[in-house]
JSON list of C-alpha atoms in Angstrom, two decimals:
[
{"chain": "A", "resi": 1, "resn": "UNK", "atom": "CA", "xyz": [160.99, 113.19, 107.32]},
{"chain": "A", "resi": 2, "resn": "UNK", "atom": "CA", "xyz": [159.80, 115.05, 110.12]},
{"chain": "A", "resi": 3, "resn": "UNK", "atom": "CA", "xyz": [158.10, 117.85, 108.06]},
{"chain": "A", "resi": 4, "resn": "UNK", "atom": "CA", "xyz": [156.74, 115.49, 105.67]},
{"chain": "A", "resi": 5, "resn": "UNK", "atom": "CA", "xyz": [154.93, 113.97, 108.61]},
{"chain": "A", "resi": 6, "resn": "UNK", "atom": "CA", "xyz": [153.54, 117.20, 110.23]},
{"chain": "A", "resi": 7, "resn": "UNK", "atom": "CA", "xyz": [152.42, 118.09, 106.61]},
{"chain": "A", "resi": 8, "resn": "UNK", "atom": "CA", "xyz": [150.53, 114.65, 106.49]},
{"chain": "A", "resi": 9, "resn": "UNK", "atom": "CA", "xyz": [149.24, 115.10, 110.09]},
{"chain": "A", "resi": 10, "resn": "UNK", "atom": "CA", "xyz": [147.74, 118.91, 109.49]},
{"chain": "A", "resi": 11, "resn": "UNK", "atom": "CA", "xyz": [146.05, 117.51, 106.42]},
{"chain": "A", "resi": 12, "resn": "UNK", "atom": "CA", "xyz": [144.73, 114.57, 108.16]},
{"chain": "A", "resi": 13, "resn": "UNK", "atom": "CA", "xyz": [143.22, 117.22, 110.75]},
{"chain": "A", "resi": 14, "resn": "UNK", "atom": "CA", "xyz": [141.95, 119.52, 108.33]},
{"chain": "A", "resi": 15, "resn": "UNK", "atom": "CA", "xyz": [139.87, 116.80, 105.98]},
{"chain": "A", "resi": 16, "resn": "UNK", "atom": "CA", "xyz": [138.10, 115.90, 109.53]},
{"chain": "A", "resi": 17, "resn": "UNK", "atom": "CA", "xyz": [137.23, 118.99, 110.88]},
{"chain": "A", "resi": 18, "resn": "UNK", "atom": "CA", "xyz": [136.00, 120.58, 107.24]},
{"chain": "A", "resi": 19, "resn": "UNK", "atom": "CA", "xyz": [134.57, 117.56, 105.61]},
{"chain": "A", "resi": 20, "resn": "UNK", "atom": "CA", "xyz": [133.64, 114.41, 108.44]},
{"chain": "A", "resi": 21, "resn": "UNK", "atom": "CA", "xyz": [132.01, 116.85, 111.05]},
{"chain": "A", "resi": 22, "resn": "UNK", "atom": "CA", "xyz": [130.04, 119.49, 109.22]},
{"chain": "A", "resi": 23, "resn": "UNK", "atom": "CA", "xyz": [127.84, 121.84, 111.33]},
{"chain": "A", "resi": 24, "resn": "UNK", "atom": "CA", "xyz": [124.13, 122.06, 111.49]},
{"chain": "A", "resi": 25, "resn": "UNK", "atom": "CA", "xyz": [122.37, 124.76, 113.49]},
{"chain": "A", "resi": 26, "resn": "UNK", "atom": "CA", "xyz": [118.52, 123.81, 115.10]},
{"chain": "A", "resi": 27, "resn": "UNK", "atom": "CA", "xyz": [117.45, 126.61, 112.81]},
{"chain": "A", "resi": 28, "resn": "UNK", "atom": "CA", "xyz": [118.38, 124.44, 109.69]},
{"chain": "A", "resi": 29, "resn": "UNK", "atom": "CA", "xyz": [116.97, 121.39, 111.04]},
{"chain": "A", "resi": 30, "resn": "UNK", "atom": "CA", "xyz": [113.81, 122.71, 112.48]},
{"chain": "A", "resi": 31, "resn": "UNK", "atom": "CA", "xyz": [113.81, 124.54, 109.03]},
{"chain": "A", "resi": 32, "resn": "UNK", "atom": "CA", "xyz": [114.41, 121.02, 106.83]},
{"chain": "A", "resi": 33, "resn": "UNK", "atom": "CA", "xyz": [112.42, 119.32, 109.19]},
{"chain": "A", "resi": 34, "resn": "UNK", "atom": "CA", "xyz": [108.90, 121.72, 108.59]},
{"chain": "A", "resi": 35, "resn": "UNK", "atom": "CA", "xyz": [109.56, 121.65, 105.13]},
{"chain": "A", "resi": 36, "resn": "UNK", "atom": "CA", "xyz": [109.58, 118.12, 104.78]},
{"chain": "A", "resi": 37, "resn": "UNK", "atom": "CA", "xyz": [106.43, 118.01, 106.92]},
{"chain": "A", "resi": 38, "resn": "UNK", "atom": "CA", "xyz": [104.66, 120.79, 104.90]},
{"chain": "A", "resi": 39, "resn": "UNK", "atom": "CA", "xyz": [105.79, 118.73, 101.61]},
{"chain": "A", "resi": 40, "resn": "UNK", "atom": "CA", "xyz": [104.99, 115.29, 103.19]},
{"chain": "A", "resi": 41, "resn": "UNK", "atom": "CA", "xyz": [101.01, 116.73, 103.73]},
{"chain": "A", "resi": 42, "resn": "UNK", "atom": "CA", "xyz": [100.62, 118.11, 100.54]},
{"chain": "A", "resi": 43, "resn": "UNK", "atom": "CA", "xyz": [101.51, 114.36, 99.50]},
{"chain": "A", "resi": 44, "resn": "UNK", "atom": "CA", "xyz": [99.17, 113.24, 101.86]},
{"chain": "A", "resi": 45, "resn": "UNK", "atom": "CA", "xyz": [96.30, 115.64, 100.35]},
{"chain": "A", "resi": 46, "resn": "UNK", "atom": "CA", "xyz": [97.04, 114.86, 97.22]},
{"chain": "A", "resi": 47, "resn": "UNK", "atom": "CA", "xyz": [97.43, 111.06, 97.75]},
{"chain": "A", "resi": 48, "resn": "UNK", "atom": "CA", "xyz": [93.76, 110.83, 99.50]},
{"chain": "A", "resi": 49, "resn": "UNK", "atom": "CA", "xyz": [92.17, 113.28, 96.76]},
{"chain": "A", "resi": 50, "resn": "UNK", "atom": "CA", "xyz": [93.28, 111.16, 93.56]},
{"chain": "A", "resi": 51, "resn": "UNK", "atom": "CA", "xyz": [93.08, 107.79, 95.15]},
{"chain": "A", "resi": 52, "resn": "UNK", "atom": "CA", "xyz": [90.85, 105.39, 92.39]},
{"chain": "A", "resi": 53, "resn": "UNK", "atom": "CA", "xyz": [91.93, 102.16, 93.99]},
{"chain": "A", "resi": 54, "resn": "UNK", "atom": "CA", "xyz": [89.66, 99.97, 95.23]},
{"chain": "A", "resi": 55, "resn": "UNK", "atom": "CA", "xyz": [90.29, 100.24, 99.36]},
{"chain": "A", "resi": 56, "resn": "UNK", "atom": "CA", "xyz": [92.29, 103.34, 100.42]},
{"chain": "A", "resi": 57, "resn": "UNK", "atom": "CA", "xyz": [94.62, 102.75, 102.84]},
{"chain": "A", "resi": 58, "resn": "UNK", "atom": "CA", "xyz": [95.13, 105.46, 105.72]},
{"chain": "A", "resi": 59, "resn": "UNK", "atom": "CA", "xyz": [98.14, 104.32, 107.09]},
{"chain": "A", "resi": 60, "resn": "UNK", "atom": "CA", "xyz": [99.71, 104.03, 103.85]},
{"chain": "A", "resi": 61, "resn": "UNK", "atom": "CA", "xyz": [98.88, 107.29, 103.42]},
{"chain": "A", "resi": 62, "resn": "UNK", "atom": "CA", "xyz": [100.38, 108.53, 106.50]},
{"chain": "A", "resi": 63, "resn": "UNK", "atom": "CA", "xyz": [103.54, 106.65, 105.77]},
{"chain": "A", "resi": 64, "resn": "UNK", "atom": "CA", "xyz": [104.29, 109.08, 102.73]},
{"chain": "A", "resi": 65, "resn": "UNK", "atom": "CA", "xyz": [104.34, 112.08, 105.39]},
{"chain": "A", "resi": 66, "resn": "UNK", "atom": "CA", "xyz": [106.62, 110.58, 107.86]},
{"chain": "A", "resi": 67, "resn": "UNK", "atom": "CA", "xyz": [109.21, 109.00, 104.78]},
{"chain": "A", "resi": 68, "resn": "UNK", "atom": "CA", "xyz": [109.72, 112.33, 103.76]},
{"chain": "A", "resi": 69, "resn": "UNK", "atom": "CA", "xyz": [110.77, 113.90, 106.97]},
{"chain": "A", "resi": 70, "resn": "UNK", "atom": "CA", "xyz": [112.28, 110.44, 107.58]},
{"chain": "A", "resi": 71, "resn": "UNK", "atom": "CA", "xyz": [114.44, 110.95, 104.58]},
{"chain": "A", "resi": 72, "resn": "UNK", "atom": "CA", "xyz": [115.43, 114.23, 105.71]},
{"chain": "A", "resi": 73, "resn": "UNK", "atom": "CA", "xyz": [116.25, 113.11, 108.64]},
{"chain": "A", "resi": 74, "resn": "UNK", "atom": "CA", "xyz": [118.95, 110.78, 107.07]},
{"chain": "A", "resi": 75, "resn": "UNK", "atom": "CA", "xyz": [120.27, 113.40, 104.56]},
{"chain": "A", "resi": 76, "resn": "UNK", "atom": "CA", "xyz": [121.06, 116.56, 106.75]},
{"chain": "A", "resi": 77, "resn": "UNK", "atom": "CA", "xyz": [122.70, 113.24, 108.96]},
{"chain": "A", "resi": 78, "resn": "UNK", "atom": "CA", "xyz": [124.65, 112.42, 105.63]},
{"chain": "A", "resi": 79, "resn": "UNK", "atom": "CA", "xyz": [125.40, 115.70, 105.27]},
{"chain": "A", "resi": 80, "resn": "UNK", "atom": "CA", "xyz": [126.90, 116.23, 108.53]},
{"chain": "A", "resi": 81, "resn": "UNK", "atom": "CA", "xyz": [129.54, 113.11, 108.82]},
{"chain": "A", "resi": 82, "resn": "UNK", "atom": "CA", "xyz": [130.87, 111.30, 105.49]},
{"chain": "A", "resi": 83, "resn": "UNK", "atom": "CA", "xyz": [132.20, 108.53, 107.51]},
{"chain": "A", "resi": 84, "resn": "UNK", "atom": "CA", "xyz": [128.49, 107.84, 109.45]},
{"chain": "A", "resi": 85, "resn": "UNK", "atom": "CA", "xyz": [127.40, 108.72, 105.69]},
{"chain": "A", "resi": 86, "resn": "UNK", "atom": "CA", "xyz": [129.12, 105.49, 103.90]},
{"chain": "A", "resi": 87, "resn": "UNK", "atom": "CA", "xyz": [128.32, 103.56, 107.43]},
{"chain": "A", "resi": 88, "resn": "UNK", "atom": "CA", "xyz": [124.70, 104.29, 106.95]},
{"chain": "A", "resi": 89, "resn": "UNK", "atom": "CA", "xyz": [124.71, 103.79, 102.77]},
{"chain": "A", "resi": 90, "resn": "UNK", "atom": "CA", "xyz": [125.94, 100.66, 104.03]},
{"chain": "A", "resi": 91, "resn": "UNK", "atom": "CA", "xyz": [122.80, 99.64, 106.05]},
{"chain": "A", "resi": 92, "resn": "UNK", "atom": "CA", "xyz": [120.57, 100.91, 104.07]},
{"chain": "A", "resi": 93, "resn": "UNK", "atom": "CA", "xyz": [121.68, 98.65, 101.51]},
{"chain": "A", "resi": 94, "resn": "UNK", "atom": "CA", "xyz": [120.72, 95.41, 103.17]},
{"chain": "A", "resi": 95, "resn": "UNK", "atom": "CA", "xyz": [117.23, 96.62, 104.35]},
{"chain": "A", "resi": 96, "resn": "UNK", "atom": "CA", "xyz": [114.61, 94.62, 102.31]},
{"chain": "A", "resi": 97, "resn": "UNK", "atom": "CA", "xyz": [111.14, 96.35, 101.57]},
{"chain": "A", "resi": 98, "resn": "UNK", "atom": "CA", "xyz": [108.84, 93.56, 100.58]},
{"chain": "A", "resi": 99, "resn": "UNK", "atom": "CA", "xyz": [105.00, 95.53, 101.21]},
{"chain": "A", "resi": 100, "resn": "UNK", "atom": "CA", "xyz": [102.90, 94.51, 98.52]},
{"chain": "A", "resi": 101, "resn": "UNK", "atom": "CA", "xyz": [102.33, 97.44, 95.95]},
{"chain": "A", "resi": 102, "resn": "UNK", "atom": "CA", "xyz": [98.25, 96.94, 94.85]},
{"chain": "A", "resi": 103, "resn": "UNK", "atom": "CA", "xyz": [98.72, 100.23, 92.54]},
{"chain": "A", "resi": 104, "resn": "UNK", "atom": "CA", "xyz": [101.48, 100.75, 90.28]},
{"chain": "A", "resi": 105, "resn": "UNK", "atom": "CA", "xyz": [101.08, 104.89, 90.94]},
{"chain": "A", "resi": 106, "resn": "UNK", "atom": "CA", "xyz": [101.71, 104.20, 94.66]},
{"chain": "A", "resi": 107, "resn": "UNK", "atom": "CA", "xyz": [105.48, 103.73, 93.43]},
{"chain": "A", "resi": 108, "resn": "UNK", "atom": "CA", "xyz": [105.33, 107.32, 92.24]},
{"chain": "A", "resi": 109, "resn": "UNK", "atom": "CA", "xyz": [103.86, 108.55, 96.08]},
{"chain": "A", "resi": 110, "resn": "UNK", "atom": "CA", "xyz": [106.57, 106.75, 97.49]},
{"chain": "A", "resi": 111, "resn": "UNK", "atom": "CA", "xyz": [109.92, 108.78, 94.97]},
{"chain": "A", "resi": 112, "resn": "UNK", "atom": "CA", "xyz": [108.05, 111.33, 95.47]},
{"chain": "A", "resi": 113, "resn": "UNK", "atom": "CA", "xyz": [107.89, 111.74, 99.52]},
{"chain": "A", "resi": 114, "resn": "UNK", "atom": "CA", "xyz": [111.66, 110.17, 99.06]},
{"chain": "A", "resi": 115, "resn": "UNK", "atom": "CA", "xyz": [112.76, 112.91, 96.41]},
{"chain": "A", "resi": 116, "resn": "UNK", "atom": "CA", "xyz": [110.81, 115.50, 98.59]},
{"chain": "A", "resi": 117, "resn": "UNK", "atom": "CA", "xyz": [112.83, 114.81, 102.00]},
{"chain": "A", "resi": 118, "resn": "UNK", "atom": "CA", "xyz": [116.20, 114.63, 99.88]},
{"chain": "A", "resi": 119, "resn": "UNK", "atom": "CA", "xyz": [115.61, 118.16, 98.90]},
{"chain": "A", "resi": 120, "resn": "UNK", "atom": "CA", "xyz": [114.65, 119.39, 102.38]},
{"chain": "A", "resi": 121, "resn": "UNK", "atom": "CA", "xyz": [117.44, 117.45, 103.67]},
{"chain": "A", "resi": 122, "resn": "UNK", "atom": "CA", "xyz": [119.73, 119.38, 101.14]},
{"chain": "A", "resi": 123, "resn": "UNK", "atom": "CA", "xyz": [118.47, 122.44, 102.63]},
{"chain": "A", "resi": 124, "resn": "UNK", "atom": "CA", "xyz": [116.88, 123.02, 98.46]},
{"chain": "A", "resi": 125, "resn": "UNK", "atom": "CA", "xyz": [113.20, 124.26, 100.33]},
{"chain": "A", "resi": 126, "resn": "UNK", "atom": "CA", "xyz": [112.73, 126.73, 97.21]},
{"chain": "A", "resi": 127, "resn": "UNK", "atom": "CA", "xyz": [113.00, 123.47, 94.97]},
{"chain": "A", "resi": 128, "resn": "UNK", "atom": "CA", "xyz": [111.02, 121.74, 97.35]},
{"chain": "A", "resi": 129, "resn": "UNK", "atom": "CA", "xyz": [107.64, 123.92, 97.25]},
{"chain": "A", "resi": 130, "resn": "UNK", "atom": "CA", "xyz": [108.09, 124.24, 93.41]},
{"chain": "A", "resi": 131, "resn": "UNK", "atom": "CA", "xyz": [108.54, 120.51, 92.98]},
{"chain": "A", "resi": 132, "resn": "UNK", "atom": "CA", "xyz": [105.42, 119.66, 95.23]},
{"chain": "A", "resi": 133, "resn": "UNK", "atom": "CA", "xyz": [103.33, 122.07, 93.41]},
{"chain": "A", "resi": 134, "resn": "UNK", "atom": "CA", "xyz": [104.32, 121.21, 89.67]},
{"chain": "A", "resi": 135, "resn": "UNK", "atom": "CA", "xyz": [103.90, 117.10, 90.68]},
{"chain": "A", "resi": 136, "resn": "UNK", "atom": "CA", "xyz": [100.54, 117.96, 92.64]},
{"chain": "A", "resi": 137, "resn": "UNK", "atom": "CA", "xyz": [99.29, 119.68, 90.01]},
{"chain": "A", "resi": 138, "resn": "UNK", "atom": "CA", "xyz": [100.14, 117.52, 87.29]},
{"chain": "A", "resi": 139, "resn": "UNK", "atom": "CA", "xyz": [98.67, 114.56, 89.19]},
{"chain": "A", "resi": 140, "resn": "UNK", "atom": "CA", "xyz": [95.43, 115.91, 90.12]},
{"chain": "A", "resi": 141, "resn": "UNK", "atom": "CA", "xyz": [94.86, 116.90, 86.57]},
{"chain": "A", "resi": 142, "resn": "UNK", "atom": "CA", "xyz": [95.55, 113.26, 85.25]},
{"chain": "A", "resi": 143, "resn": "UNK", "atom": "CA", "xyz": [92.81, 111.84, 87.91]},
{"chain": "A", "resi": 144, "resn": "UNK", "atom": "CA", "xyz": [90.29, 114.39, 86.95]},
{"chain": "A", "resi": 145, "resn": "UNK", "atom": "CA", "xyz": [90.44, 113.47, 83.26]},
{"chain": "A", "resi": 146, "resn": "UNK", "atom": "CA", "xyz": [87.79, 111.41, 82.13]},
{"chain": "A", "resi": 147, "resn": "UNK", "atom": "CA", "xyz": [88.02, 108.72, 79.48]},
{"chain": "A", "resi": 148, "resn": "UNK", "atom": "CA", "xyz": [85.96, 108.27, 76.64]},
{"chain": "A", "resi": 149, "resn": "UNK", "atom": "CA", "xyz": [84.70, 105.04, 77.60]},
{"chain": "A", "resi": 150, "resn": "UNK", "atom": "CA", "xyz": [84.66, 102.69, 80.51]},
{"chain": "A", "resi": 151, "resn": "UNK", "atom": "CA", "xyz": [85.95, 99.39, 80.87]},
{"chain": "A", "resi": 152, "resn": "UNK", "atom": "CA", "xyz": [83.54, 96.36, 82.63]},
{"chain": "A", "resi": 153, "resn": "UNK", "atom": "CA", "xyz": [82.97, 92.72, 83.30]},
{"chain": "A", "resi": 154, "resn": "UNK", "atom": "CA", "xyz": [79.83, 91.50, 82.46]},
{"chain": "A", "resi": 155, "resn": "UNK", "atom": "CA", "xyz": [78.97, 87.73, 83.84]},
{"chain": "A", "resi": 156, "resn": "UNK", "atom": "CA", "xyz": [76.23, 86.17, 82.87]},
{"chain": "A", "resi": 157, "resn": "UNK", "atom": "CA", "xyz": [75.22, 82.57, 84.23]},
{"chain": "A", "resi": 158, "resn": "UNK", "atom": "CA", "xyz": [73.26, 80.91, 81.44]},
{"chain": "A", "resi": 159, "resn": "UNK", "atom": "CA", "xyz": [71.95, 76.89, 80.67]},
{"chain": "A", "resi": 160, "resn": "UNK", "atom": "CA", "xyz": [73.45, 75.40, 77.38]},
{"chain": "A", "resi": 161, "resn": "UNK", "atom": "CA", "xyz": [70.22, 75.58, 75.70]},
{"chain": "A", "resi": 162, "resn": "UNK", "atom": "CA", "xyz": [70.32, 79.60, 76.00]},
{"chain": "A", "resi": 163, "resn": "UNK", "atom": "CA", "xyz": [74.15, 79.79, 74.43]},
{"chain": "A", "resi": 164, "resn": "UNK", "atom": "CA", "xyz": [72.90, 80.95, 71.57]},
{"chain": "A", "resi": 165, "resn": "UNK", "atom": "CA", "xyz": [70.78, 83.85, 72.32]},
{"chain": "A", "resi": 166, "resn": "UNK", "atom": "CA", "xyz": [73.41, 85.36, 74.49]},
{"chain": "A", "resi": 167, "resn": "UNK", "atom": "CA", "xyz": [75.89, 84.99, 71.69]},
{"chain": "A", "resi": 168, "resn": "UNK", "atom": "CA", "xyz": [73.31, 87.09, 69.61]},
{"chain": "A", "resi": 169, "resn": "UNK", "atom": "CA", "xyz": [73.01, 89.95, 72.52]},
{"chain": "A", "resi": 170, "resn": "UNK", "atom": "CA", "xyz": [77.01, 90.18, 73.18]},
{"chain": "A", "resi": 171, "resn": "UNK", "atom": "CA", "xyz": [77.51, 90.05, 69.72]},
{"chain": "A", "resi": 172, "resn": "UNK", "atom": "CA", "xyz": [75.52, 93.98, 69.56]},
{"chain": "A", "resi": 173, "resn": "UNK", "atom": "CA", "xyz": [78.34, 95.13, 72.89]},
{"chain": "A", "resi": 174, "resn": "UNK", "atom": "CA", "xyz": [81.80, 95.42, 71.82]},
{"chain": "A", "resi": 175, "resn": "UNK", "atom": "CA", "xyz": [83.20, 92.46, 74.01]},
{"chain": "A", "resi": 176, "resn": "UNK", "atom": "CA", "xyz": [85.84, 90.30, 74.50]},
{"chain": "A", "resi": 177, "resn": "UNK", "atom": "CA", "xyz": [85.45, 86.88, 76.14]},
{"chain": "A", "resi": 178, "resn": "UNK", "atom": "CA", "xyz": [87.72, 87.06, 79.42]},
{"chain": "A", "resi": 179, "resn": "UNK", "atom": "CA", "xyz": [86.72, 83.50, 80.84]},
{"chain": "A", "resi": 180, "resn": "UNK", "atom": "CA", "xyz": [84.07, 80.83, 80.22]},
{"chain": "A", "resi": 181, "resn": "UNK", "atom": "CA", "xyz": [83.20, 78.05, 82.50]},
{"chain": "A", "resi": 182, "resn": "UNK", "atom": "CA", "xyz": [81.34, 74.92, 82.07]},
{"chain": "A", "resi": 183, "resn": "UNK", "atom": "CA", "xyz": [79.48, 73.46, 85.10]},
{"chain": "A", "resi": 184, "resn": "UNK", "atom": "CA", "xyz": [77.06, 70.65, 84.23]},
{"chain": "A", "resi": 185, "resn": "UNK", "atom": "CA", "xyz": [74.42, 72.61, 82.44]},
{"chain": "A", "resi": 186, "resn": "UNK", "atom": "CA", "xyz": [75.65, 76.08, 83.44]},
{"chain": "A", "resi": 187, "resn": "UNK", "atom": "CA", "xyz": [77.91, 78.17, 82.01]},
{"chain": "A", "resi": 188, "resn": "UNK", "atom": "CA", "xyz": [79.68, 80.80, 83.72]},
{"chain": "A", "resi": 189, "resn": "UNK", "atom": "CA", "xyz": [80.66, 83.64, 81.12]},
{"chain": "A", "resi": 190, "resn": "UNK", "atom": "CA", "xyz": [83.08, 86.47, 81.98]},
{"chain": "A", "resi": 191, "resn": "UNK", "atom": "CA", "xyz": [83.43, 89.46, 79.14]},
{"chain": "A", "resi": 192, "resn": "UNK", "atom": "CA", "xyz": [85.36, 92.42, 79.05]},
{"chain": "A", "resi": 193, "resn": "UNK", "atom": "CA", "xyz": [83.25, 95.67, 77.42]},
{"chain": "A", "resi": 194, "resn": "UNK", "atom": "CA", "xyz": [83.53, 99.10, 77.22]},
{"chain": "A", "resi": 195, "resn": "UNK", "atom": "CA", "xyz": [80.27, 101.59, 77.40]},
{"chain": "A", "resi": 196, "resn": "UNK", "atom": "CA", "xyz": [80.90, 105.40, 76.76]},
{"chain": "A", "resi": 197, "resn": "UNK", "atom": "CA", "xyz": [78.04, 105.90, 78.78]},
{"chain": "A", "resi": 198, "resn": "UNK", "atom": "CA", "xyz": [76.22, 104.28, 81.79]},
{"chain": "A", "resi": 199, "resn": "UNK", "atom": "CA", "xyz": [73.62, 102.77, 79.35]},
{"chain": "A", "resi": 200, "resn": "UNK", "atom": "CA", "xyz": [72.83, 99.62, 80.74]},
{"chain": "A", "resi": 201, "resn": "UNK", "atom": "CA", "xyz": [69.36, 98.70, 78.77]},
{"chain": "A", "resi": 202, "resn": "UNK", "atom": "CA", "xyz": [71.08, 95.28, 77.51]},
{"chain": "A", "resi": 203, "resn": "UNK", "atom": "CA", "xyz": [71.29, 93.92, 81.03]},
{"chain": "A", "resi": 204, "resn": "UNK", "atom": "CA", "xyz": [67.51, 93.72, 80.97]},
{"chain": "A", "resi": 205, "resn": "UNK", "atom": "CA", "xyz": [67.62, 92.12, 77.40]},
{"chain": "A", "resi": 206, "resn": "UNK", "atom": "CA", "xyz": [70.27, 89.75, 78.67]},
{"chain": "A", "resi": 207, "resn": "UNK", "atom": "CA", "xyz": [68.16, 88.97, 81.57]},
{"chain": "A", "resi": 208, "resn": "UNK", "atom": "CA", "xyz": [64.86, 88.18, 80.11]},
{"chain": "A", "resi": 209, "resn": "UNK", "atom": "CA", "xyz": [66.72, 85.34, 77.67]},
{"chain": "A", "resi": 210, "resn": "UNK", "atom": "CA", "xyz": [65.54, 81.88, 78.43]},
{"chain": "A", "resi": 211, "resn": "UNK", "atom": "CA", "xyz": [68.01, 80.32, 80.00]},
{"chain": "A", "resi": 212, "resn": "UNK", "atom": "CA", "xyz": [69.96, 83.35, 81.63]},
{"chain": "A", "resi": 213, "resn": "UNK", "atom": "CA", "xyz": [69.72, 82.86, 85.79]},
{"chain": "A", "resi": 214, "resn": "UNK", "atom": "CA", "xyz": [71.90, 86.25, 86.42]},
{"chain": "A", "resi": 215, "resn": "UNK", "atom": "CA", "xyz": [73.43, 88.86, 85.35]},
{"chain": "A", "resi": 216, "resn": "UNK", "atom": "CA", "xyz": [76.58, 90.76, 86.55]},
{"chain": "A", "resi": 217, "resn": "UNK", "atom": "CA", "xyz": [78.06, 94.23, 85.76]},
{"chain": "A", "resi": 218, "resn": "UNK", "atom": "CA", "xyz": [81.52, 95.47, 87.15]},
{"chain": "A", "resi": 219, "resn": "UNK", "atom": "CA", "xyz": [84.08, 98.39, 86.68]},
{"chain": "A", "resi": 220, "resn": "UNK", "atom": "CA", "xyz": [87.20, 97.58, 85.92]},
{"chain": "A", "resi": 221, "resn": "UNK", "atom": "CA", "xyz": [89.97, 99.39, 85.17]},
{"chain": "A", "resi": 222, "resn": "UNK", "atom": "CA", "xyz": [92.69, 96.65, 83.55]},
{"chain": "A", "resi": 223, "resn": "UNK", "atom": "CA", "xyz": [94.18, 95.27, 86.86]},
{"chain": "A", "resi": 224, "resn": "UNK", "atom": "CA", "xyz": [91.46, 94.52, 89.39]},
{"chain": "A", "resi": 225, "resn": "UNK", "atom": "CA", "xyz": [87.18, 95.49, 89.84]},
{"chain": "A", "resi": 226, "resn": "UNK", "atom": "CA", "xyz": [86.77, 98.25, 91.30]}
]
C-alpha cells in the first residue's frame, strides 16, 4: 500500500514539474515578443496600404499590432502552465466582442494578427515571416486589381411631367432601379449602374431634361458609397 502510494506521489510530482510549470527564458520572450511586433507592423502596413473603405480608422489599425503581441503574450503564458492555461481558456470564453465590423475584410486583419501572435507565441518565427509575407502579398495584389467596370448610384430629382424623358436616357445606361420616391410633384430616383470608364457625358443629357432639378453620381461598391 505504501509503495503504491509513493509511486502515485512521484508521478503526481513529476506531471507538475514537466508539464504545469514549463520554462521560458527572456531570450524566448523578448524573441516571441519582436516577432509578433515585426509581424503585427507589417499588418499594420499592409492594413493602411489596401484600405478602400470609406473612413480609415487609425486606431483600428493600431489595434491589429498590439492583438498580435497580445496574443503572444497569452500563448507563451499557455505554454508555460496548463492549469493557468484551462483557467484562462476559461475567461476568455465569456469575454464578449461586440465592435461593429463596417468591412467584412477587417475580419481577415483581425485572424490574421490573431494567427500571427499564436505562431510567435509557439516560438514558429520561421512560419511567422513566411506566413506574413505570402498573406501580404496575396492581399496587396487583390487591392491593386482593377475591375472591368465600376459600380454607381445615380439620383436624379425630376417633376412628373419629365418621367418620361428620363426613362428614355436611363434606358441607353445599363441600370437598375434601387429606390424611387414620390414627393408631391417630385420624384426622387435612385439607380444602380456600372460605367467601364469615367464617361460621364449623360449627366449633362440628364441634366438639361425639362423637368430634371439635379443630378447625383456616387461610387459604390455593393455595401455602402464610397
Amino acid at each position: 500500500m505504501n509503495e503504491t502510494t509513493n509511486f502515485n506521489d512521484i508521478l503526481k510530482k513529476n506531471f507538475l514539474n514537466d508539464f504545469m510549470f514549463g520554462n521560458l527564458s527572456i531570450i524566448d520572450i523578448l524573441l516571441g515578443l519582436l516577432t509578433a511586433f515585426i509581424a503585427g507592423a507589417f499588418i499594420y502596413f499592409v492594413y493602411k496600404s489596401t484600405y478602400k473603405g470609406v473612413l480609415y480608422s487609425p486606431s483600428f489599425n493600431a489595434t491589429l499590432l498590439v492583438m498580435t503581441m497580445i496574443t503572444c503574450l497569452v500563448i507563451m503564458t499557455i505554454s508555460t502552465n496548463v492549469v493557468l492555461s484551462l483557467g484562462m481558456v476559461g475567461a476568455l470564453s465569456i469575454v464578449r466582442f461586440r465592435t461593429a465590423i463596417k468591412d467584412p475584410l477587417d475580419v481577415v486583419f483581425m485572424f490574421w494578427a490573431i494567427a500571427a501572435g499564436i505562431s510567435s507565441g509557439a516560438g514558429l518565427y520561421f512560419l511567422t515571416f513566411v506566413g506574413a509575407g505570402v498573406i501580404g502579398g496575396v492581399l496587396i495584389i487583390l487591392s491593386r486589381k482593377k475591375h472591368a467596370d465600376t459600380l454607381y448610384l445615380l439620383v436624379i430629382h425630376y417633376t412628373e411631367e419629365a418621367a418620361d424623358d428620363v426613362r428614355k436616357e436611363l434606358q441607353k445606361l445599363d441600370h437598375t432601379l434601387k429606390s424611387k420616391i414620390v414627393r408631391k410633384n417630385v420624384i426622387e430616383q435612385t439607380s444602380e449602374i456600372r460605367l467601364k470608364i469615367d464617361n460621364t457625358a449623360f449627366m449633362s443629357r440628364l441634366n438639361e431634361v425639362e423637368g430634371v432639378r439635379d443630378v447625383s453620381l456616387v461610387q459604390y461598391n455593393g455595401d455602402y458609397a464610397v
